[in-house]
mmCIF file of C-alpha atoms in Angstrom:
data_model
loop_
_atom_site.group_PDB
_atom_site.id
_atom_site.type_symbol
_atom_site.label_atom_id
_atom_site.label_comp_id
_atom_site.label_asym_id
_atom_site.label_seq_id
_atom_site.Cartn_x
_atom_site.Cartn_y
_atom_site.Cartn_z
ATOM 1 C CA MET A 1 -40.425 66.975 106.862
ATOM 2 C CA LEU A 2 -39.537 65.354 103.687
ATOM 3 C CA ASP A 3 -35.782 65.198 104.662
ATOM 4 C CA GLU A 4 -33.845 62.341 103.317
ATOM 5 C CA ARG A 5 -32.624 59.135 105.231
ATOM 6 C CA ASP A 6 -29.084 60.126 105.812
ATOM 7 C CA ASP A 7 -30.111 63.336 106.880
ATOM 8 C CA TRP A 8 -31.842 61.145 110.004
ATOM 9 C CA SER A 9 -28.349 60.937 112.337
ATOM 10 C CA GLU A 10 -28.095 64.672 112.286
ATOM 11 C CA HIS A 11 -32.147 65.603 112.356
ATOM 12 C CA GLN A 12 -32.958 63.254 114.812
ATOM 13 C CA PRO A 13 -33.422 64.565 118.334
ATOM 14 C CA SER A 14 -30.418 64.054 120.520
ATOM 15 C CA ALA A 15 -30.436 62.711 124.229
ATOM 16 C CA LEU A 16 -30.632 65.940 125.529
ATOM 17 C CA ARG A 17 -33.578 67.020 124.226
ATOM 18 C CA GLU A 18 -35.172 63.470 124.546
ATOM 19 C CA ASN A 19 -34.354 63.737 128.622
ATOM 20 C CA ARG A 20 -36.099 67.241 128.459
ATOM 21 C CA PHE A 21 -39.049 66.718 127.000
ATOM 22 C CA ILE A 22 -39.453 63.478 129.234
ATOM 23 C CA GLU A 23 -39.531 66.142 132.048
ATOM 24 C CA GLU A 24 -41.907 68.486 130.531
ATOM 25 C CA HIS A 25 -44.058 65.914 128.985
ATOM 26 C CA GLY A 26 -43.698 62.626 130.418
ATOM 27 C CA LEU A 27 -43.422 59.030 129.032
ATOM 28 C CA ALA A 28 -46.533 58.709 127.906
ATOM 29 C CA ASP A 29 -46.312 61.304 125.161
ATOM 30 C CA TYR A 30 -42.748 60.706 124.640
ATOM 31 C CA GLN A 31 -43.422 57.237 123.555
ATOM 32 C CA LYS A 32 -45.856 58.903 120.546
ATOM 33 C CA GLY A 33 -42.774 59.693 118.995
ATOM 34 C CA TYR A 34 -41.802 55.644 118.358
ATOM 35 C CA LEU A 35 -42.982 52.909 116.539
ATOM 36 C CA GLY A 36 -42.294 50.295 118.721
ATOM 37 C CA ILE A 37 -41.661 49.067 122.239
ATOM 38 C CA ASP A 38 -39.358 46.858 123.468
ATOM 39 C CA ASP A 39 -41.283 44.246 125.637
ATOM 40 C CA GLU A 40 -37.775 42.872 127.699
ATOM 41 C CA THR A 41 -37.273 46.349 128.905
ATOM 42 C CA GLY A 42 -38.375 48.151 132.066
ATOM 43 C CA GLU A 43 -41.787 50.735 131.541
ATOM 44 C CA ASP A 44 -40.306 53.446 133.239
ATOM 45 C CA GLY A 45 -37.400 54.158 131.321
ATOM 46 C CA LYS A 46 -37.138 55.712 127.534
ATOM 47 C CA THR A 47 -35.198 52.754 126.213
ATOM 48 C CA ARG A 48 -38.055 50.829 126.177
ATOM 49 C CA TYR A 49 -39.322 52.687 122.927
ATOM 50 C CA LYS A 50 -37.420 51.994 119.562
ATOM 51 C CA PHE A 51 -37.837 53.338 116.231
ATOM 52 C CA PRO A 52 -38.009 56.871 116.498
ATOM 53 C CA TYR A 53 -39.450 58.688 113.387
ATOM 54 C CA GLY A 54 -40.330 62.355 114.509
ATOM 55 C CA ASP A 55 -38.658 65.448 116.800
ATOM 56 C CA PHE A 56 -41.840 65.159 118.918
ATOM 57 C CA GLU A 57 -42.807 68.362 116.641
ATOM 58 C CA ASN A 58 -42.667 67.059 113.121
ATOM 59 C CA VAL A 59 -42.688 63.186 111.530
ATOM 60 C CA HIS A 60 -39.271 63.127 109.806
ATOM 61 C CA LEU A 61 -39.379 61.135 106.388
ATOM 62 C CA GLY A 62 -35.309 60.386 107.058
ATOM 63 C CA GLY A 63 -37.181 58.770 110.611
ATOM 64 C CA VAL A 64 -39.343 57.015 108.659
ATOM 65 C CA LEU A 65 -36.978 55.168 106.136
ATOM 66 C CA SER A 66 -33.868 54.941 108.223
ATOM 67 C CA ALA A 67 -37.690 52.357 110.880
ATOM 68 C CA GLU A 68 -38.791 50.915 107.875
ATOM 69 C CA SER A 69 -35.147 49.861 106.678
ATOM 70 C CA ARG A 70 -34.242 48.673 110.637
ATOM 71 C CA ALA A 71 -37.406 47.046 110.940
ATOM 72 C CA GLY A 72 -36.988 45.145 107.696
ATOM 73 C CA GLN A 73 -33.742 43.964 108.830
ATOM 74 C CA TYR A 74 -34.434 43.003 111.902
ATOM 75 C CA LYS A 75 -37.704 40.614 110.740
ATOM 76 C CA HIS A 76 -40.051 43.311 113.276
ATOM 77 C CA PHE A 77 -42.188 43.150 110.517
ATOM 78 C CA ASP A 78 -44.884 44.565 111.911
ATOM 79 C CA VAL A 79 -42.918 47.772 112.681
ATOM 80 C CA GLU A 80 -41.936 48.076 109.036
ATOM 81 C CA GLN A 81 -45.471 47.705 107.854
ATOM 82 C CA ALA A 82 -46.390 50.832 110.153
ATOM 83 C CA ALA A 83 -43.567 52.776 108.824
ATOM 84 C CA ALA A 84 -44.268 51.802 105.336
ATOM 85 C CA HIS A 85 -47.722 53.180 106.290
ATOM 86 C CA LEU A 86 -46.169 55.979 107.047
ATOM 87 C CA HIS A 87 -44.028 56.492 104.219
ATOM 88 C CA GLY A 88 -47.302 56.494 101.629
ATOM 89 C CA THR A 89 -48.799 59.099 103.476
ATOM 90 C CA LEU A 90 -45.249 61.346 103.141
ATOM 91 C CA ASP A 91 -45.046 60.543 99.665
ATOM 92 C CA VAL A 92 -48.583 61.283 98.639
ATOM 93 C CA VAL A 93 -48.484 64.283 100.736
ATOM 94 C CA HIS A 94 -45.276 65.185 98.473
ATOM 95 C CA THR A 95 -46.376 64.373 94.958
ATOM 96 C CA GLY A 96 -50.079 66.148 95.521
ATOM 97 C CA TYR A 97 -52.432 64.098 96.655
ATOM 98 C CA MET A 98 -55.098 65.551 95.279
ATOM 99 C CA GLU A 99 -54.293 63.906 91.547
ATOM 100 C CA CYS A 100 -55.130 60.445 93.688
ATOM 101 C CA LEU A 101 -58.248 60.957 95.544
ATOM 102 C CA THR A 102 -59.757 62.463 92.192
ATOM 103 C CA SER A 103 -59.174 59.060 90.811
ATOM 104 C CA TYR A 104 -59.931 57.089 94.237
ATOM 105 C CA ALA A 105 -60.752 53.922 94.151
ATOM 106 C CA PRO A 106 -63.141 52.877 97.479
ATOM 107 C CA ASP A 107 -63.287 49.471 97.384
ATOM 108 C CA SER A 108 -59.654 48.754 97.613
ATOM 109 C CA GLY A 109 -58.160 51.910 99.134
ATOM 110 C CA ALA A 110 -55.934 53.194 96.020
ATOM 111 C CA CYS A 111 -56.141 55.020 93.255
ATOM 112 C CA ALA A 112 -57.127 54.296 89.876
ATOM 113 C CA THR A 113 -54.987 54.616 86.981
ATOM 114 C CA SER A 114 -56.142 55.229 83.487
ATOM 115 C CA ARG A 115 -56.230 51.895 82.075
ATOM 116 C CA GLY A 116 -58.799 50.978 85.170
ATOM 117 C CA ARG A 117 -56.507 48.932 86.996
ATOM 118 C CA ILE A 118 -55.320 49.755 90.360
ATOM 119 C CA THR A 119 -51.794 50.988 91.424
ATOM 120 C CA MET A 120 -50.011 49.582 94.085
ATOM 121 C CA PRO A 121 -51.003 50.855 97.469
ATOM 122 C CA VAL A 122 -48.349 51.118 100.388
ATOM 123 C CA MET A 123 -46.147 48.683 101.040
ATOM 124 C CA GLY A 124 -42.792 47.887 102.542
ATOM 125 C CA VAL A 125 -39.992 48.489 100.284
ATOM 126 C CA THR A 126 -37.333 46.785 102.087
ATOM 127 C CA ARG A 127 -38.758 43.489 101.948
ATOM 128 C CA PHE A 128 -38.873 43.968 98.372
ATOM 129 C CA GLU A 129 -35.088 45.537 97.876
ATOM 130 C CA ARG A 130 -34.438 42.624 99.930
ATOM 131 C CA PHE A 131 -36.286 40.366 97.515
ATOM 132 C CA PHE A 132 -34.657 41.464 94.174
ATOM 133 C CA ARG A 133 -31.400 41.235 96.395
ATOM 134 C CA THR A 134 -32.320 37.423 96.668
ATOM 135 C CA ALA A 135 -34.267 36.416 93.780
ATOM 136 C CA ALA A 136 -31.330 38.125 91.560
ATOM 137 C CA GLY A 137 -28.739 40.231 92.897
ATOM 138 C CA LEU A 138 -30.307 43.143 92.092
ATOM 139 C CA ASP A 139 -29.801 46.607 93.983
ATOM 140 C CA ILE A 140 -33.619 48.301 93.485
ATOM 141 C CA ASP A 141 -34.479 51.577 94.965
ATOM 142 C CA LYS A 142 -37.461 53.469 95.790
ATOM 143 C CA ASN A 143 -38.358 54.933 91.789
ATOM 144 C CA ASP A 144 -37.326 50.634 90.944
ATOM 145 C CA VAL A 145 -40.533 50.193 93.197
ATOM 146 C CA LYS A 146 -42.894 52.110 91.159
ATOM 147 C CA ARG A 147 -41.742 50.877 88.108
ATOM 148 C CA TYR A 148 -42.622 47.342 89.456
ATOM 149 C CA GLY A 149 -45.729 47.720 90.604
ATOM 150 C CA ASP A 150 -47.102 49.414 86.776
ATOM 151 C CA PHE A 151 -44.986 46.219 85.469
ATOM 152 C CA VAL A 152 -46.889 43.507 87.664
ATOM 153 C CA ASN A 153 -50.297 45.948 87.158
ATOM 154 C CA ASP A 154 -49.878 45.624 83.130
ATOM 155 C CA LYS A 155 -49.419 42.214 83.787
ATOM 156 C CA LEU A 156 -51.883 40.614 85.582
ATOM 157 C CA PHE A 157 -54.356 42.876 83.502
ATOM 158 C CA ASP A 158 -53.264 41.430 80.532
ATOM 159 C CA LEU A 159 -53.836 37.743 82.291
ATOM 160 C CA LEU A 160 -57.351 38.762 83.492
ATOM 161 C CA LEU A 161 -58.657 39.688 80.295
ATOM 162 C CA MET A 162 -57.264 37.156 78.452
ATOM 163 C CA ALA A 163 -58.882 34.560 81.225
ATOM 164 C CA GLN A 164 -61.953 36.702 80.672
ATOM 165 C CA ALA A 165 -62.470 36.071 77.396
ATOM 166 C CA THR A 166 -62.124 32.070 77.891
ATOM 167 C CA ALA A 167 -64.380 31.940 80.276
ATOM 168 C CA LYS A 168 -67.130 34.347 78.119
ATOM 169 C CA ALA A 169 -65.912 31.482 75.261
ATOM 170 C CA ASN A 170 -67.435 28.770 77.909
ATOM 171 C CA VAL A 171 -70.428 30.305 78.529
ATOM 172 C CA ARG A 172 -69.271 30.762 82.094
ATOM 173 C CA ASP A 173 -70.055 34.419 84.619
ATOM 174 C CA ALA A 174 -66.887 33.482 86.763
ATOM 175 C CA ILE A 175 -63.408 33.651 85.905
ATOM 176 C CA GLU A 176 -61.598 30.461 87.366
ATOM 177 C CA PRO A 177 -58.403 29.180 87.831
ATOM 178 C CA TRP A 178 -57.859 27.479 84.396
ATOM 179 C CA ASP A 179 -58.845 30.630 82.473
ATOM 180 C CA LEU A 180 -55.734 32.293 83.149
ATOM 181 C CA PRO A 181 -53.195 31.560 80.442
ATOM 182 C CA ILE A 182 -50.129 30.683 83.045
ATOM 183 C CA ALA A 183 -47.687 29.105 80.674
ATOM 184 C CA LYS A 184 -44.753 26.705 81.583
ATOM 185 C CA GLY A 185 -41.965 29.339 82.319
ATOM 186 C CA LEU A 186 -44.062 31.185 84.895
ATOM 187 C CA GLN A 187 -45.870 28.221 86.552
ATOM 188 C CA GLU A 188 -42.574 27.539 87.863
ATOM 189 C CA SER A 189 -41.692 30.562 88.709
ATOM 190 C CA MET A 190 -44.610 30.502 90.599
ATOM 191 C CA HIS A 191 -43.247 27.443 92.376
ATOM 192 C CA ARG A 192 -40.197 28.682 93.209
ATOM 193 C CA PHE A 193 -41.303 32.267 94.671
ATOM 194 C CA ARG A 194 -43.169 29.939 96.950
ATOM 195 C CA ASP A 195 -40.176 28.296 98.304
ATOM 196 C CA LEU A 196 -38.128 32.139 98.126
ATOM 197 C CA ASP A 197 -41.597 33.377 100.630
ATOM 198 C CA GLU A 198 -40.957 31.651 103.394
ATOM 199 C CA GLU A 199 -37.590 33.819 103.998
ATOM 200 C CA ILE A 200 -38.621 37.154 102.859
ATOM 201 C CA GLU A 201 -42.770 36.835 103.457
ATOM 202 C CA LEU A 202 -44.490 39.244 100.618
ATOM 203 C CA HIS A 203 -47.247 37.223 100.755
ATOM 204 C CA PRO A 204 -49.638 40.037 102.445
ATOM 205 C CA ILE A 205 -47.992 42.428 100.363
ATOM 206 C CA LEU A 206 -48.824 40.705 97.184
ATOM 207 C CA GLU A 207 -52.567 40.370 98.453
ATOM 208 C CA GLN A 208 -52.809 44.223 98.380
ATOM 209 C CA ILE A 209 -51.066 44.595 94.968
ATOM 210 C CA ALA A 210 -52.952 41.860 93.248
ATOM 211 C CA ALA A 211 -55.956 44.263 93.569
ATOM 212 C CA ARG A 212 -58.510 42.764 91.318
ATOM 213 C CA PRO A 213 -59.046 45.526 87.897
ATOM 214 C CA PRO A 214 -61.979 45.956 86.763
ATOM 215 C CA LEU A 215 -63.615 43.042 84.893
ATOM 216 C CA ASP A 216 -67.047 42.311 83.212
ATOM 217 C CA LEU A 217 -66.602 38.727 84.452
ATOM 218 C CA ALA A 218 -66.324 38.347 88.489
ATOM 219 C CA LEU A 219 -63.700 36.379 89.769
ATOM 220 C CA SER A 220 -64.145 32.916 91.441
ATOM 221 C CA ASP A 221 -62.964 32.719 95.025
ATOM 222 C CA ASP A 222 -60.149 30.203 93.838
ATOM 223 C CA THR A 223 -59.028 33.260 91.227
ATOM 224 C CA THR A 224 -58.794 35.502 93.827
ATOM 225 C CA ALA A 225 -57.255 33.488 96.088
ATOM 226 C CA ARG A 226 -54.151 32.598 93.616
ATOM 227 C CA LEU A 227 -53.439 36.067 92.518
ATOM 228 C CA PRO A 228 -50.967 36.343 95.071
ATOM 229 C CA LEU A 229 -48.810 33.875 93.812
ATOM 230 C CA ILE A 230 -49.339 34.631 90.743
ATOM 231 C CA VAL A 231 -47.845 38.075 91.142
ATOM 232 C CA GLY A 232 -44.968 36.604 93.248
ATOM 233 C CA GLY A 233 -44.396 34.180 90.102
ATOM 234 C CA LEU A 234 -44.166 37.464 87.817
ATOM 235 C CA SER A 235 -42.320 39.073 90.334
ATOM 236 C CA LEU A 236 -39.294 36.445 89.864
ATOM 237 C CA ALA A 237 -39.658 35.894 86.432
ATOM 238 C CA LEU A 238 -38.922 39.793 85.921
ATOM 239 C CA ALA A 239 -36.113 39.943 88.687
ATOM 240 C CA ARG A 240 -34.139 36.948 86.581
ATOM 241 C CA ALA A 241 -34.832 38.120 83.222
ATOM 242 C CA PHE A 242 -32.913 41.003 84.078
ATOM 243 C CA ARG A 243 -29.777 38.973 84.883
ATOM 244 C CA ILE A 244 -30.496 37.195 81.401
ATOM 245 C CA ILE A 245 -30.624 40.170 79.542
ATOM 246 C CA GLU A 246 -27.873 41.625 80.812
ATOM 247 C CA PRO A 247 -25.742 39.378 83.461
ATOM 248 C CA LYS A 248 -23.361 42.013 84.813
ATOM 249 C CA ILE A 249 -26.290 44.386 85.566
ATOM 250 C CA LYS A 250 -27.044 45.681 89.783
ATOM 251 C CA ASN A 251 -29.055 48.664 89.674
ATOM 252 C CA PRO A 252 -31.361 48.200 86.596
ATOM 253 C CA GLY A 253 -32.173 52.050 85.454
ATOM 254 C CA PRO A 254 -34.623 53.186 82.992
ATOM 255 C CA THR A 255 -33.689 51.343 79.829
ATOM 256 C CA GLU A 256 -33.038 48.361 81.077
ATOM 257 C CA TRP A 257 -37.016 48.231 82.423
ATOM 258 C CA GLU A 258 -38.910 49.653 79.357
ATOM 259 C CA ARG A 259 -36.810 47.057 77.728
ATOM 260 C CA ILE A 260 -37.960 43.968 80.007
ATOM 261 C CA SER A 261 -41.536 45.404 79.635
ATOM 262 C CA ARG A 262 -41.178 45.314 75.785
ATOM 263 C CA ILE A 263 -40.393 41.232 76.182
ATOM 264 C CA PHE A 264 -42.824 40.504 78.753
ATOM 265 C CA ASP A 265 -45.038 42.429 76.260
ATOM 266 C CA LEU A 266 -44.194 39.699 73.127
ATOM 267 C CA LEU A 267 -44.732 37.080 75.810
ATOM 268 C CA LEU A 268 -47.694 37.487 77.806
#
């Protein structure tokens, strides 16, 4: 059910309904409606099961969003990732999965775009909200996360194309880290991101976002390993650029995203 997060308080099963379900189906079936287990709670009670996401009949988007947010807040990252995958599945259903299937990229598990790069995979939206809030005091929403994915794909693709040209000019069949045109500002953002990531732990997600676009040359292992940090540096530079062009901004809109993209197009 594609309800909203605010609807979950009304759609979530009541205690009476939970008890009735347990009486009819038992705890084994009851636990299937939850994403987490509290190991410190006894095994014979329903309080052992945390982060509900449905009403025992249907998965609710509102429940999934609530679970994803609360799990990220309390740093239950395995639950957050599970909720994020459910979230992404429901999004695909909502937007029309056939369009995605026609451009599916088997090697990456994502959908290819017309430019040949890979779109952002399912991720922990809550963790990205926390990143932008910590990095620049920005409040982003689901639409911003999609814009962020498009931005990262564009910039990473541009950097790799330039690196490929350098590798070809030096008659090499693989792109090495020193081929990448990493300017001083981006290098500093990468270092700052590394420090910030110790708190937010975005690196596992960035490994998925930094999927390799189709190129003529292969990437060396060192280059592939460096891509998540480059994406992290781009992400930090992006967040702080919003504050430079509009110091009082809190929630960037389409106009601000367009302006930022045009500025980065001039620089990268």
